[in-house]
Amino acid sequence: MDRLMSSARLMIVSDLDHTMVDHHDPQNLSLLRFNALWEAHYRHDSLLVFSTGRSPTLYKQLRKEKPMLTPDITIMSVGTEITYGNSMVPDEGWVEFLNQKWDRNIVTEESSKFSELTLQAETEQRLHKVSFYVLKDKALEVMKALSVQLEKRGLDVKVIYSGGMDLDILPQGAGKGQALAYLHKKFKTEGKLPQNTLVCGDSGNDADLFSIPDVYGVMVSNAQEELLQWHAENAKGNPNIIHATERCAAGIIQAIGHFNLGPSKSPRDITNPLETISEKFEPGHDIVTFYLFLERWRRAEMEFSEIYLAGLRATSFPSYVFVHPSGNELSINDCIKGMRSCYGDKQGKQYQVWVDQISRTEIGSNIWLVKFNKWESSGEERRGCVATTVVSSKDLSGIDGFSWVHMHQSWLDEAEPKDQDWVY
Ligand code: GLC
Ligand code: MG
């Protein structure tokens, strides 16, 4: 929360399954497009919030399976758990608030009387969330009867149906929308209300997000019937909510463009390098572009040309040192040699590179300290490093442009990785 000194330019609050993450896209192309866009143009002044139905256990599992960015705020278990930052520090105030008119034991006792309900896995049962599966044709009827019963017992609850199968029971004050409203209020008291908020979802538990005032919303093209129906009944005429024509993360990018919330062209969609030159120097953008180049180079998706290597030399200080995660120190000559020999070494290997959590500070005039995590995957295998680099916004002759001064990387995972093919 304290990462930004002032109001976020954009706050994206996105659901994960079938919204940010497309489970029908084994190569994760649209997710990687979003990641590149976010890190290049938004990370430094905007906020990324993931809002998922998953418990912390299943959320962490998803992070291992998919190339997801690290959000600033994570809202889990259908808006009943809010955590901040990388280390996921819980919001205790939110937990307190949800205790009102809530008694978990009464909820389990009453719901056990419904034979149509099948309890979900133990990990998905949380302090303020009790979850079941129920068949589509039984859902409405059960939801009504259950609400009546719980009300009789003095509870004020919310019953939500999602994905045509999941039924969640939460305190009335909970839910993805209420959690967002709570964050907005918190930001407001700090004088840091985001300039724009975009909410993104695909299923029933996301409807709540779209009912918060003053937000833009996108229902991805593959949205579930229950969300589209909610929209038709409750928000039809609202021009700030669209049903995208693109699936999942591509639909989010589409919405950024539609509502004019900022740049909406992912660096991954730019094939002409001249097009990548941005007007204002933004180190994050150059880092993203460089690692995209590395991916395409190693996949041999571009022609081999000495021009690129000459370009790398020209944009590196002669004193440049790359402290490789193995501890070896490489000069610019070593690096160029490495680049020359790795051309095409990942061809046909599903090799992907993405960067996460770029943070940058101008530490002197035209000198920037940039820190980020870099991930590389080849099929199932994934490795990451934390990189700290010093870059300059002027080259040695004083001309505007990105140049490398120093780079230091350390492995992120404890496992002893093979480092022979970790090039840059
Ligand atoms: C996630 C959760 C599940 C919940 C569903 C809908 O799949 O794991 O417990 O019912 O989202 O909110
Ligand atoms: Mg979803």
GROMACS .gro file of C-alpha atoms and ligand atoms in nm:
model
  437
    1MET     CA    1   0.000   0.000   0.000
    2ASP     CA    2   0.282   0.237   0.081
    3ARG     CA    3   0.474   0.161  -0.235
    4LEU     CA    4   0.319   0.458  -0.415
    5MET     CA    5   0.371   0.808  -0.279
    6SER     CA    6   0.048   0.939  -0.432
    7SER     CA    7  -0.279   0.820  -0.592
    8ALA     CA    8  -0.241   0.527  -0.827
    9ARG     CA    9  -0.294   0.626  -1.189
   10LEU     CA   10  -0.484   0.302  -1.241
   11MET     CA   11  -0.594   0.032  -1.003
   12ILE     CA   12  -0.685  -0.296  -1.170
   13VAL     CA   13  -0.888  -0.535  -0.960
   14SER     CA   14  -0.904  -0.865  -1.141
   15ASP     CA   15  -1.044  -1.207  -1.080
   16LEU     CA   16  -0.799  -1.488  -1.163
   17ASP     CA   17  -0.958  -1.809  -1.296
   18HIS     CA   18  -1.095  -1.753  -1.647
   19THR     CA   19  -1.032  -1.377  -1.619
   20MET     CA   20  -0.661  -1.298  -1.569
   21VAL     CA   21  -0.573  -1.664  -1.619
   22ASP     CA   22  -0.701  -1.853  -1.923
   23HIS     CA   23  -0.710  -2.224  -1.846
   24HIS     CA   24  -0.765  -2.294  -2.217
   25ASP     CA   25  -0.444  -2.120  -2.323
   26PRO     CA   26  -0.160  -2.364  -2.245
   27GLN     CA   27   0.099  -2.114  -2.367
   28ASN     CA   28  -0.046  -1.834  -2.151
   29LEU     CA   29  -0.010  -1.591  -2.436
   30SER     CA   30  -0.267  -1.334  -2.325
   31LEU     CA   31  -0.143  -1.343  -1.965
   32LEU     CA   32   0.213  -1.278  -2.082
   33ARG     CA   33   0.087  -0.995  -2.303
   34PHE     CA   34  -0.080  -0.838  -2.000
   35ASN     CA   35   0.230  -0.888  -1.785
   36ALA     CA   36   0.453  -0.710  -2.035
   37LEU     CA   37   0.206  -0.422  -2.065
   38TRP     CA   38   0.176  -0.385  -1.689
   39GLU     CA   39   0.548  -0.395  -1.613
   40ALA     CA   40   0.641  -0.166  -1.901
   41HIS     CA   41   0.380   0.104  -1.850
   42TYR     CA   42   0.194   0.070  -1.520
   43ARG     CA   43   0.392  -0.096  -1.242
   44HIS     CA   44   0.570   0.222  -1.135
   45ASP     CA   45   0.260   0.430  -1.068
   46SER     CA   46  -0.037   0.194  -1.058
   47LEU     CA   47  -0.178  -0.083  -0.840
   48LEU     CA   48  -0.248  -0.443  -0.929
   49VAL     CA   49  -0.504  -0.623  -0.717
   50PHE     CA   50  -0.601  -0.988  -0.760
   51SER     CA   51  -0.941  -1.081  -0.626
   52THR     CA   52  -1.005  -1.453  -0.628
   53GLY     CA   53  -1.244  -1.709  -0.485
   54ARG     CA   54  -0.946  -1.930  -0.407
   55SER     CA   55  -0.813  -1.980  -0.057
   56PRO     CA   56  -0.447  -1.890   0.009
   57THR     CA   57  -0.357  -2.259  -0.048
   58LEU     CA   58  -0.511  -2.281  -0.395
   59TYR     CA   59  -0.397  -1.930  -0.484
   60LYS     CA   60  -0.036  -2.021  -0.414
   61GLN     CA   61  -0.078  -2.335  -0.620
   62LEU     CA   62  -0.202  -2.132  -0.917
   63ARG     CA   63   0.099  -1.901  -0.887
   64LYS     CA   64   0.324  -2.202  -0.933
   65GLU     CA   65   0.134  -2.323  -1.238
   66LYS     CA   66   0.094  -1.997  -1.429
   67PRO     CA   67   0.326  -1.705  -1.512
   68MET     CA   68   0.141  -1.459  -1.291
   69LEU     CA   69   0.267  -1.123  -1.174
   70THR     CA   70   0.291  -1.041  -0.804
   71PRO     CA   71   0.000  -0.815  -0.712
   72ASP     CA   72   0.021  -0.525  -0.466
   73ILE     CA   73  -0.289  -0.650  -0.287
   74THR     CA   74  -0.437  -1.000  -0.284
   75ILE     CA   75  -0.802  -1.052  -0.199
   76MET     CA   76  -0.878  -1.420  -0.148
   77SER     CA   77  -1.162  -1.649  -0.047
   78VAL     CA   78  -1.428  -1.436  -0.223
   79GLY     CA   79  -1.342  -1.108  -0.058
   80THR     CA   80  -1.305  -1.244   0.294
   81GLU     CA   81  -0.925  -1.222   0.318
   82ILE     CA   82  -0.720  -0.916   0.221
   83THR     CA   83  -0.340  -0.924   0.224
   84TYR     CA   84  -0.074  -0.672   0.127
   85GLY     CA   85   0.250  -0.703  -0.062
   86ASN     CA   86   0.483  -0.983  -0.146
   87SER     CA   87   0.479  -1.126   0.203
   88MET     CA   88   0.098  -1.120   0.210
   89VAL     CA   89   0.042  -0.936   0.538
   90PRO     CA   90  -0.323  -0.980   0.639
   91ASP     CA   91  -0.558  -0.686   0.700
   92GLU     CA   92  -0.667  -0.749   1.059
   93GLY     CA   93  -0.926  -0.471   1.046
   94TRP     CA   94  -1.112  -0.654   0.773
   95VAL     CA   95  -1.120  -0.977   0.974
   96GLU     CA   96  -1.265  -0.790   1.273
   97PHE     CA   97  -1.529  -0.627   1.061
   98LEU     CA   98  -1.645  -0.958   0.913
   99ASN     CA   99  -1.714  -1.107   1.254
  100GLN     CA  100  -2.036  -0.904   1.278
  101LYS     CA  101  -2.351  -1.116   1.267
  102TRP     CA  102  -2.151  -1.419   1.168
  103ASP     CA  103  -2.132  -1.754   1.334
  104ARG     CA  104  -1.959  -2.022   1.133
  105ASN     CA  105  -2.102  -2.307   1.340
  106ILE     CA  106  -2.459  -2.204   1.271
  107VAL     CA  107  -2.382  -2.184   0.899
  108THR     CA  108  -2.238  -2.537   0.886
  109GLU     CA  109  -2.518  -2.671   1.104
  110GLU     CA  110  -2.797  -2.525   0.886
  111SER     CA  111  -2.634  -2.607   0.554
  112SER     CA  112  -2.577  -2.969   0.652
  113LYS     CA  113  -2.956  -3.010   0.639
  114PHE     CA  114  -2.949  -2.967   0.260
  115SER     CA  115  -2.869  -3.294   0.086
  116GLU     CA  116  -2.820  -3.109  -0.246
  117LEU     CA  117  -2.505  -2.948  -0.107
  118THR     CA  118  -2.166  -3.120  -0.128
  119LEU     CA  119  -1.892  -2.971   0.083
  120GLN     CA  120  -1.583  -2.843  -0.104
  121ALA     CA  121  -1.226  -2.936  -0.006
  122GLU     CA  122  -1.110  -2.855   0.349
  123THR     CA  123  -0.865  -2.589   0.220
  124GLU     CA  124  -1.158  -2.389   0.079
  125GLN     CA  125  -1.342  -2.371   0.412
  126ARG     CA  126  -1.227  -2.046   0.572
  127LEU     CA  127  -1.304  -1.839   0.878
  128HIS     CA  128  -1.559  -1.629   0.686
  129LYS     CA  129  -1.644  -1.860   0.398
  130VAL     CA  130  -1.825  -2.192   0.383
  131SER     CA  131  -1.827  -2.347   0.035
  132PHE     CA  132  -2.020  -2.621  -0.141
  133TYR     CA  133  -2.092  -2.762  -0.484
  134VAL     CA  134  -2.449  -2.767  -0.605
  135LEU     CA  135  -2.605  -2.864  -0.937
  136LYS     CA  136  -2.724  -2.580  -1.157
  137ASP     CA  137  -3.092  -2.675  -1.155
  138LYS     CA  138  -3.100  -2.694  -0.775
  139ALA     CA  139  -2.899  -2.379  -0.704
  140LEU     CA  140  -3.168  -2.109  -0.692
  141GLU     CA  141  -3.406  -2.305  -0.477
  142VAL     CA  142  -3.138  -2.409  -0.227
  143MET     CA  143  -2.998  -2.056  -0.205
  144LYS     CA  144  -3.341  -1.915  -0.119
  145ALA     CA  145  -3.429  -2.176   0.141
  146LEU     CA  146  -3.085  -2.159   0.302
  147SER     CA  147  -3.097  -1.779   0.328
  148VAL     CA  148  -3.433  -1.797   0.501
  149GLN     CA  149  -3.304  -2.054   0.751
  150LEU     CA  150  -2.992  -1.856   0.835
  151GLU     CA  151  -3.187  -1.537   0.876
  152LYS     CA  152  -3.414  -1.716   1.122
  153ARG     CA  153  -3.106  -1.804   1.323
  154GLY     CA  154  -3.008  -1.435   1.343
  155LEU     CA  155  -2.733  -1.432   1.082
  156ASP     CA  156  -2.692  -1.180   0.802
  157VAL     CA  157  -2.526  -1.369   0.519
  158LYS     CA  158  -2.459  -1.353   0.149
  159VAL     CA  159  -2.503  -1.663  -0.066
  160ILE     CA  160  -2.319  -1.653  -0.399
  161TYR     CA  161  -2.333  -1.890  -0.695
  162SER     CA  162  -2.038  -1.904  -0.936
  163GLY     CA  163  -1.919  -2.097  -1.239
  164GLY     CA  164  -2.243  -2.294  -1.256
  165MET     CA  165  -2.131  -2.513  -0.965
  166ASP     CA  166  -1.986  -2.332  -0.659
  167LEU     CA  167  -2.197  -2.204  -0.373
  168ASP     CA  168  -2.032  -1.978  -0.113
  169ILE     CA  169  -2.180  -1.853   0.211
  170LEU     CA  170  -2.016  -1.539   0.349
  171PRO     CA  171  -2.096  -1.264   0.602
  172GLN     CA  172  -2.322  -0.997   0.446
  173GLY     CA  173  -2.041  -0.740   0.464
  174ALA     CA  174  -1.800  -0.966   0.272
  175GLY     CA  175  -1.760  -1.033  -0.099
  176LYS     CA  176  -1.529  -0.907  -0.368
  177GLY     CA  177  -1.717  -0.578  -0.404
  178GLN     CA  178  -1.725  -0.502  -0.032
  179ALA     CA  179  -1.355  -0.574  -0.006
  180LEU     CA  180  -1.290  -0.329  -0.288
  181ALA     CA  181  -1.513  -0.065  -0.126
  182TYR     CA  182  -1.315  -0.114   0.196
  183LEU     CA  183  -0.986  -0.056   0.010
  184HIS     CA  184  -1.124   0.252  -0.165
  185LYS     CA  185  -1.227   0.394   0.173
  186LYS     CA  186  -0.883   0.322   0.315
  187PHE     CA  187  -0.711   0.490   0.022
  188LYS     CA  188  -0.944   0.787   0.050
  189THR     CA  189  -0.857   0.852   0.413
  190GLU     CA  190  -0.489   0.849   0.311
  191GLY     CA  191  -0.567   1.092   0.028
  192LYS     CA  192  -0.464   0.830  -0.224
  193LEU     CA  193  -0.786   0.728  -0.397
  194PRO     CA  194  -0.682   0.579  -0.735
  195GLN     CA  195  -0.754   0.805  -1.032
  196ASN     CA  196  -0.924   0.516  -1.211
  197THR     CA  197  -1.030   0.168  -1.108
  198LEU     CA  198  -1.096  -0.113  -1.354
  199VAL     CA  199  -1.264  -0.430  -1.229
  200CYS     CA  200  -1.244  -0.750  -1.432
  201GLY     CA  201  -1.438  -1.072  -1.395
  202ASP     CA  202  -1.613  -1.368  -1.550
  203SER     CA  203  -1.844  -1.532  -1.295
  204GLY     CA  204  -2.107  -1.491  -1.025
  205ASN     CA  205  -1.877  -1.394  -0.740
  206ASP     CA  206  -1.747  -1.105  -0.956
  207ALA     CA  207  -2.091  -0.939  -0.990
  208ASP     CA  208  -2.023  -0.768  -0.660
  209LEU     CA  209  -1.722  -0.589  -0.812
  210PHE     CA  210  -1.934  -0.432  -1.084
  211SER     CA  211  -2.176  -0.280  -0.835
  212ILE     CA  212  -1.914  -0.053  -0.674
  213PRO     CA  213  -1.970   0.312  -0.775
  214ASP     CA  214  -1.725   0.497  -0.999
  215VAL     CA  215  -1.542   0.199  -1.138
  216TYR     CA  216  -1.493   0.084  -1.493
  217GLY     CA  217  -1.571  -0.281  -1.550
  218VAL     CA  218  -1.500  -0.552  -1.801
  219MET     CA  219  -1.674  -0.885  -1.826
  220VAL     CA  220  -1.439  -1.092  -2.038
  221SER     CA  221  -1.583  -1.246  -2.356
  222ASN     CA  222  -1.593  -1.590  -2.195
  223ALA     CA  223  -1.798  -1.467  -1.896
  224GLN     CA  224  -2.040  -1.712  -1.736
  225GLU     CA  225  -2.413  -1.699  -1.788
  226GLU     CA  226  -2.480  -1.606  -1.422
  227LEU     CA  227  -2.268  -1.288  -1.452
  228LEU     CA  228  -2.416  -1.183  -1.786
  229GLN     CA  229  -2.762  -1.235  -1.642
  230TRP     CA  230  -2.678  -1.028  -1.333
  231HIS     CA  231  -2.554  -0.754  -1.565
  232ALA     CA  232  -2.868  -0.764  -1.780
  233GLU     CA  233  -3.085  -0.727  -1.469
  234ASN     CA  234  -2.880  -0.474  -1.275
  235ALA     CA  235  -2.640  -0.271  -1.486
  236LYS     CA  236  -2.758  -0.286  -1.843
  237GLY     CA  237  -2.741   0.085  -1.929
  238ASN     CA  238  -2.410   0.154  -1.754
  239PRO     CA  239  -2.162   0.270  -2.020
  240ASN     CA  240  -1.873   0.208  -1.781
  241ILE     CA  241  -1.918  -0.169  -1.801
  242ILE     CA  242  -1.837  -0.361  -2.116
  243HIS     CA  243  -1.859  -0.719  -2.228
  244ALA     CA  244  -1.528  -0.765  -2.409
  245THR     CA  245  -1.498  -0.950  -2.736
  246GLU     CA  246  -1.164  -1.091  -2.623
  247ARG     CA  247  -1.106  -1.372  -2.378
  248CYS     CA  248  -0.948  -1.336  -2.033
  249ALA     CA  249  -0.640  -1.110  -2.004
  250ALA     CA  250  -0.682  -1.002  -2.366
  251GLY     CA  251  -1.025  -0.871  -2.265
  252ILE     CA  252  -0.863  -0.670  -1.983
  253ILE     CA  253  -0.618  -0.513  -2.230
  254GLN     CA  254  -0.913  -0.440  -2.459
  255ALA     CA  255  -1.093  -0.260  -2.175
  256ILE     CA  256  -0.788  -0.046  -2.091
  257GLY     CA  257  -0.799   0.075  -2.451
  258HIS     CA  258  -1.176   0.111  -2.465
  259PHE     CA  259  -1.194   0.332  -2.155
  260ASN     CA  260  -0.874   0.521  -2.244
  261LEU     CA  261  -0.709   0.435  -1.915
  262GLY     CA  262  -0.354   0.452  -2.054
  263PRO     CA  263  -0.130   0.261  -2.296
  264SER     CA  264  -0.303  -0.053  -2.422
  265LYS     CA  265  -0.050  -0.191  -2.664
  266SER     CA  266   0.149  -0.469  -2.504
  267PRO     CA  267   0.520  -0.470  -2.588
  268ARG     CA  268   0.457  -0.832  -2.692
  269ASP     CA  269   0.239  -0.708  -2.976
  270ILE     CA  270   0.509  -0.483  -3.114
  271THR     CA  271   0.726  -0.648  -3.375
  272ASN     CA  272   0.882  -0.339  -3.528
  273PRO     CA  273   1.157  -0.234  -3.281
  274LEU     CA  274   1.132   0.129  -3.392
  275GLU     CA  275   0.780   0.134  -3.256
  276THR     CA  276   0.904   0.054  -2.905
  277ILE     CA  277   1.082   0.384  -2.857
  278SER     CA  278   0.870   0.554  -2.594
  279GLU     CA  279   0.865   0.931  -2.561
  280LYS     CA  280   0.951   0.953  -2.194
  281PHE     CA  281   1.239   0.748  -2.057
  282GLU     CA  282   1.092   0.462  -1.860
  283PRO     CA  283   1.345   0.202  -1.746
  284GLY     CA  284   1.069  -0.056  -1.687
  285HIS     CA  285   0.975  -0.034  -2.051
  286ASP     CA  286   1.332  -0.090  -2.165
  287ILE     CA  287   1.379  -0.385  -1.931
  288VAL     CA  288   1.062  -0.552  -2.061
  289THR     CA  289   1.164  -0.489  -2.421
  290PHE     CA  290   1.513  -0.629  -2.364
  291TYR     CA  291   1.389  -0.957  -2.218
  292LEU     CA  292   1.134  -0.991  -2.497
  293PHE     CA  293   1.424  -0.957  -2.736
  294LEU     CA  294   1.612  -1.228  -2.543
  295GLU     CA  295   1.310  -1.460  -2.570
  296ARG     CA  296   1.272  -1.408  -2.944
  297TRP     CA  297   1.646  -1.433  -3.002
  298ARG     CA  298   1.677  -1.764  -2.821
  299ARG     CA  299   1.363  -1.898  -2.987
  300ALA     CA  300   1.507  -1.784  -3.322
  301GLU     CA  301   1.187  -1.592  -3.389
  302MET     CA  302   1.397  -1.315  -3.537
  303GLU     CA  303   1.681  -1.318  -3.786
  304PHE     CA  304   2.031  -1.361  -3.654
  305SER     CA  305   2.216  -1.035  -3.706
  306GLU     CA  306   2.538  -0.893  -3.567
  307ILE     CA  307   2.359  -0.558  -3.560
  308TYR     CA  308   2.175  -0.659  -3.242
  309LEU     CA  309   2.500  -0.756  -3.072
  310ALA     CA  310   2.665  -0.433  -3.182
  311GLY     CA  311   2.360  -0.254  -3.041
  312LEU     CA  312   2.402  -0.430  -2.708
  313ARG     CA  313   2.767  -0.324  -2.695
  314ALA     CA  314   2.682   0.033  -2.789
  315THR     CA  315   2.424   0.051  -2.510
  316SER     CA  316   2.655  -0.088  -2.240
  317PHE     CA  317   2.918   0.106  -2.052
  318PRO     CA  318   3.269  -0.037  -2.122
  319SER     CA  319   3.301  -0.099  -1.748
  320TYR     CA  320   2.976  -0.297  -1.750
  321VAL     CA  321   2.979  -0.605  -1.526
  322PHE     CA  322   2.713  -0.873  -1.509
  323VAL     CA  323   2.733  -1.059  -1.178
  324HIS     CA  324   2.576  -1.387  -1.285
  325PRO     CA  325   2.358  -1.565  -1.025
  326SER     CA  326   2.630  -1.833  -1.005
  327GLY     CA  327   2.861  -1.562  -0.871
  328ASN     CA  328   3.073  -1.536  -1.185
  329GLU     CA  329   3.153  -1.190  -1.314
  330LEU     CA  330   3.105  -1.137  -1.685
  331SER     CA  331   3.235  -0.845  -1.890
  332ILE     CA  332   3.042  -0.700  -2.181
  333ASN     CA  333   3.259  -0.909  -2.414
  334ASP     CA  334   3.164  -1.225  -2.224
  335CYS     CA  335   2.798  -1.127  -2.242
  336ILE     CA  336   2.809  -1.068  -2.615
  337LYS     CA  337   2.984  -1.399  -2.667
  338GLY     CA  338   2.710  -1.566  -2.463
  339MET     CA  339   2.441  -1.392  -2.665
  340ARG     CA  340   2.599  -1.498  -2.993
  341SER     CA  341   2.610  -1.862  -2.895
  342CYS     CA  342   2.261  -1.883  -2.747
  343TYR     CA  343   2.085  -1.774  -3.065
  344GLY     CA  344   1.815  -2.032  -3.138
  345ASP     CA  345   1.911  -2.261  -2.848
  346LYS     CA  346   1.549  -2.261  -2.726
  347GLN     CA  347   1.386  -2.311  -3.061
  348GLY     CA  348   1.078  -2.534  -3.030
  349LYS     CA  349   1.120  -2.554  -2.650
  350GLN     CA  350   0.827  -2.338  -2.534
  351TYR     CA  351   1.080  -2.099  -2.385
  352GLN     CA  352   0.923  -1.792  -2.219
  353VAL     CA  353   1.068  -1.499  -2.027
  354TRP     CA  354   0.877  -1.253  -1.812
  355VAL     CA  355   0.966  -0.991  -1.557
  356ASP     CA  356   0.777  -0.906  -1.241
  357GLN     CA  357   0.771  -0.626  -0.985
  358ILE     CA  358   0.998  -0.381  -1.161
  359SER     CA  359   1.081  -0.097  -0.924
  360ARG     CA  360   1.303   0.191  -1.022
  361THR     CA  361   1.448   0.497  -0.856
  362GLU     CA  362   1.641   0.781  -1.012
  363ILE     CA  363   1.945   0.787  -0.784
  364GLY     CA  364   2.137   1.056  -0.967
  365SER     CA  365   2.084   1.268  -1.270
  366ASN     CA  366   2.005   1.023  -1.552
  367ILE     CA  367   2.109   0.726  -1.337
  368TRP     CA  368   1.851   0.473  -1.228
  369LEU     CA  369   1.859   0.183  -0.988
  370VAL     CA  370   1.620  -0.082  -1.116
  371LYS     CA  371   1.519  -0.398  -0.936
  372PHE     CA  372   1.298  -0.673  -1.071
  373ASN     CA  373   1.238  -1.046  -1.074
  374LYS     CA  374   1.307  -1.228  -1.397
  375TRP     CA  375   1.153  -1.566  -1.474
  376GLU     CA  376   1.234  -1.810  -1.750
  377SER     CA  377   1.040  -2.123  -1.827
  378SER     CA  378   1.093  -2.406  -2.073
  379GLY     CA  379   0.786  -2.625  -2.070
  380GLU     CA  380   0.727  -2.734  -1.709
  381GLU     CA  381   1.059  -2.611  -1.576
  382ARG     CA  382   1.079  -2.262  -1.426
  383ARG     CA  383   1.363  -2.058  -1.280
  384GLY     CA  384   1.375  -1.710  -1.139
  385CYS     CA  385   1.627  -1.456  -1.023
  386VAL     CA  386   1.612  -1.122  -0.852
  387ALA     CA  387   1.801  -0.867  -1.057
  388THR     CA  388   1.942  -0.535  -0.948
  389THR     CA  389   2.072  -0.321  -1.226
  390VAL     CA  390   2.201   0.031  -1.272
  391VAL     CA  391   2.101   0.190  -1.599
  392SER     CA  392   2.153   0.529  -1.750
  393SER     CA  393   1.913   0.735  -1.955
  394LYS     CA  394   2.208   0.880  -2.149
  395ASP     CA  395   2.482   0.694  -2.329
  396LEU     CA  396   2.853   0.765  -2.286
  397SER     CA  397   2.848   1.049  -2.537
  398GLY     CA  398   2.555   1.209  -2.355
  399ILE     CA  399   2.289   1.116  -2.608
  400ASP     CA  400   1.942   1.022  -2.478
  401GLY     CA  401   1.879   0.652  -2.464
  402PHE     CA  402   1.891   0.348  -2.243
  403SER     CA  403   2.228   0.203  -2.145
  404TRP     CA  404   2.347  -0.063  -1.904
  405VAL     CA  405   2.593   0.029  -1.629
  406HIS     CA  406   2.582  -0.276  -1.406
  407MET     CA  407   2.377  -0.591  -1.342
  408HIS     CA  408   2.364  -0.828  -1.048
  409GLN     CA  409   2.140  -1.137  -1.029
  410SER     CA  410   2.070  -1.393  -0.754
  411TRP     CA  411   1.863  -1.708  -0.779
  412LEU     CA  412   1.515  -1.679  -0.631
  413ASP     CA  413   1.460  -2.047  -0.559
  414GLU     CA  414   1.667  -2.238  -0.305
  415ALA     CA  415   1.709  -2.534  -0.539
  416GLU     CA  416   2.052  -2.557  -0.696
  417PRO     CA  417   1.980  -2.479  -1.059
  418LYS     CA  418   2.185  -2.569  -1.362
  419ASP     CA  419   2.324  -2.235  -1.472
  420GLN     CA  420   2.496  -2.318  -1.801
  421ASP     CA  421   2.224  -2.166  -2.014
  422TRP     CA  422   2.132  -1.862  -1.803
  423VAL     CA  423   2.262  -1.597  -2.037
  424TYR     CA  424   2.153  -1.249  -1.936
  425GLC     C1  425  -1.284  -2.080  -0.602
  425GLC     C2  426  -1.278  -2.133  -0.462
  425GLC     C3  427  -1.410  -2.198  -0.422
  425GLC     C4  428  -1.525  -2.102  -0.448
  425GLC     C5  429  -1.522  -2.056  -0.594
  425GLC     C6  430  -1.630  -1.957  -0.627
  425GLC     O1  431  -1.293  -2.182  -0.694
  425GLC     O2  432  -1.173  -2.229  -0.453
  425GLC     O3  433  -1.408  -2.230  -0.285
  425GLC     O4  434  -1.645  -2.164  -0.420
  425GLC     O5  435  -1.397  -1.994  -0.619
  425GLC     O6  436  -1.628  -1.845  -0.547
  426MG      MG  437  -1.333  -1.653  -1.241
   0.00000   0.00000   0.00000
